[in-house]
CSV table of C-alpha atoms in Angstrom, one decimal:
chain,number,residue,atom,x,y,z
A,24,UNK,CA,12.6,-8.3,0.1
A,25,UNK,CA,15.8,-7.2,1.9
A,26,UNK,CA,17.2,-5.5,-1.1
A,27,UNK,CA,13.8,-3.6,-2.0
A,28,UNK,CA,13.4,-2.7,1.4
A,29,UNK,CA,17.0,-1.2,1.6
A,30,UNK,CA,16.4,0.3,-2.2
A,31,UNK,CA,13.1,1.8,-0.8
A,32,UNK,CA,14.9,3.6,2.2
A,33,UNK,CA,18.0,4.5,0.7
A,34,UNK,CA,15.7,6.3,-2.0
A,35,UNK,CA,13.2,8.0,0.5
A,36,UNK,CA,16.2,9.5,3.3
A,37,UNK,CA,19.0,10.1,0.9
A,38,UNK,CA,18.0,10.5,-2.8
A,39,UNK,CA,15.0,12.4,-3.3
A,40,UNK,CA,16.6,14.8,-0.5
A,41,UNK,CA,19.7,15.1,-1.7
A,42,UNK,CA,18.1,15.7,-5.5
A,43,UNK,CA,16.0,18.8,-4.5
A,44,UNK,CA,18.7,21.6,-5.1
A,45,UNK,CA,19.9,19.8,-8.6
A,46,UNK,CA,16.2,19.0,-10.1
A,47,UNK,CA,13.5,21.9,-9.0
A,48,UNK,CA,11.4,21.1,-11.8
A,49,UNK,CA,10.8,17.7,-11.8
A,50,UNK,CA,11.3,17.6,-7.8
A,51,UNK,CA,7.5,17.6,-7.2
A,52,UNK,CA,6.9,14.5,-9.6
A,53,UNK,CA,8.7,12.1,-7.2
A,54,UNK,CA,6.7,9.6,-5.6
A,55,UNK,CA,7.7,10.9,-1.9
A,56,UNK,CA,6.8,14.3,-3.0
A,57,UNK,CA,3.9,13.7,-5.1
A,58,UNK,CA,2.0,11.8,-2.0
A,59,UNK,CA,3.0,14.2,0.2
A,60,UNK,CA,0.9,16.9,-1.8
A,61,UNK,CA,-2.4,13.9,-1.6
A,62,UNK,CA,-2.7,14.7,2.0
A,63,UNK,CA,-2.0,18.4,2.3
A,64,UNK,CA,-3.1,21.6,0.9
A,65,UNK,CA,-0.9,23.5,-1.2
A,66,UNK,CA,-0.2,26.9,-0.1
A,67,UNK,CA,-1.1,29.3,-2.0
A,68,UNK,CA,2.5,31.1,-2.5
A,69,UNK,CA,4.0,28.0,-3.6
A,70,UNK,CA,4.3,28.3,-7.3
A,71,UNK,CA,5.1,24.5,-8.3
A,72,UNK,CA,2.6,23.5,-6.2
A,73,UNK,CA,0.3,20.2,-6.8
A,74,UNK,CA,-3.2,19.9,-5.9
A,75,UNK,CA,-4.7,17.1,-4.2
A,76,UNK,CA,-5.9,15.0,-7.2
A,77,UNK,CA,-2.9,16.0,-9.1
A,78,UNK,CA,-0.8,14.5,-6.8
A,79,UNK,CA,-2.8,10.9,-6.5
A,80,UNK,CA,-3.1,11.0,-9.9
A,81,UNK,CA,1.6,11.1,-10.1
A,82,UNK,CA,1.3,8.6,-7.0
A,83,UNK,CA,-0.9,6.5,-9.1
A,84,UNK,CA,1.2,6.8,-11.8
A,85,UNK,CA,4.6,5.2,-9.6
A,86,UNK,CA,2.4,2.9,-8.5
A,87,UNK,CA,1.7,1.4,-11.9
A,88,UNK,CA,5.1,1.8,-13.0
A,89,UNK,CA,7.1,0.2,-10.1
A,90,UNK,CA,4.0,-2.7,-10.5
A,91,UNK,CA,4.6,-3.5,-14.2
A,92,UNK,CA,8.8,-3.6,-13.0
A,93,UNK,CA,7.8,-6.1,-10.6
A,94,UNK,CA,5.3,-8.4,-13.2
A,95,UNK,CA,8.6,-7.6,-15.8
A,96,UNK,CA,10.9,-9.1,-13.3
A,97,UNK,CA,8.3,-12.0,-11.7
A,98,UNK,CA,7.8,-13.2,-15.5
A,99,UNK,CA,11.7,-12.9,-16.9
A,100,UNK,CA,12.7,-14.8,-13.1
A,101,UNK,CA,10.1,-17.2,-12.9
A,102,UNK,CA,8.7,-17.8,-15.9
């Protein structure tokens, strides 16, 4: 759990910060981002903004990705 843990932080306080400059149009489709926009109202001079259900809908979408990494993983490991 160490690693993910220390994968998870590194990712949340120095990658998807750091990436914001070099990727504005995929910026709003990270995880962070995407969940961010779940709980708060887009304003309406924000062009790239996400709605509400459009960003559970991307969060969903990590969700079930980084899940079927981890069942890949589990199975290959401990199989």
């Amino acid at each position: 759990t160490t690693p993910a843990l220390a994968l998870l932080i590194g990712y949340y306080f120095i990658v998807s910060p750091l990436s914001e400059p070099y990727l504005p149009r995929i910026f709003n489709y990270f995880p962070d981002i995407a969940g961010h926009y779940m709980y708060m109202k887009p304003a309406s001079d924000d062009i790239n903004a996400l709605t509400p259900m459009q960003g559970t809908g991307i969060a969903g979408i990590w969700a079930i990705i980084f899940m079927a990494g981890a069942i890949a993983a589990y199975r290959r490991r401990d199989a």
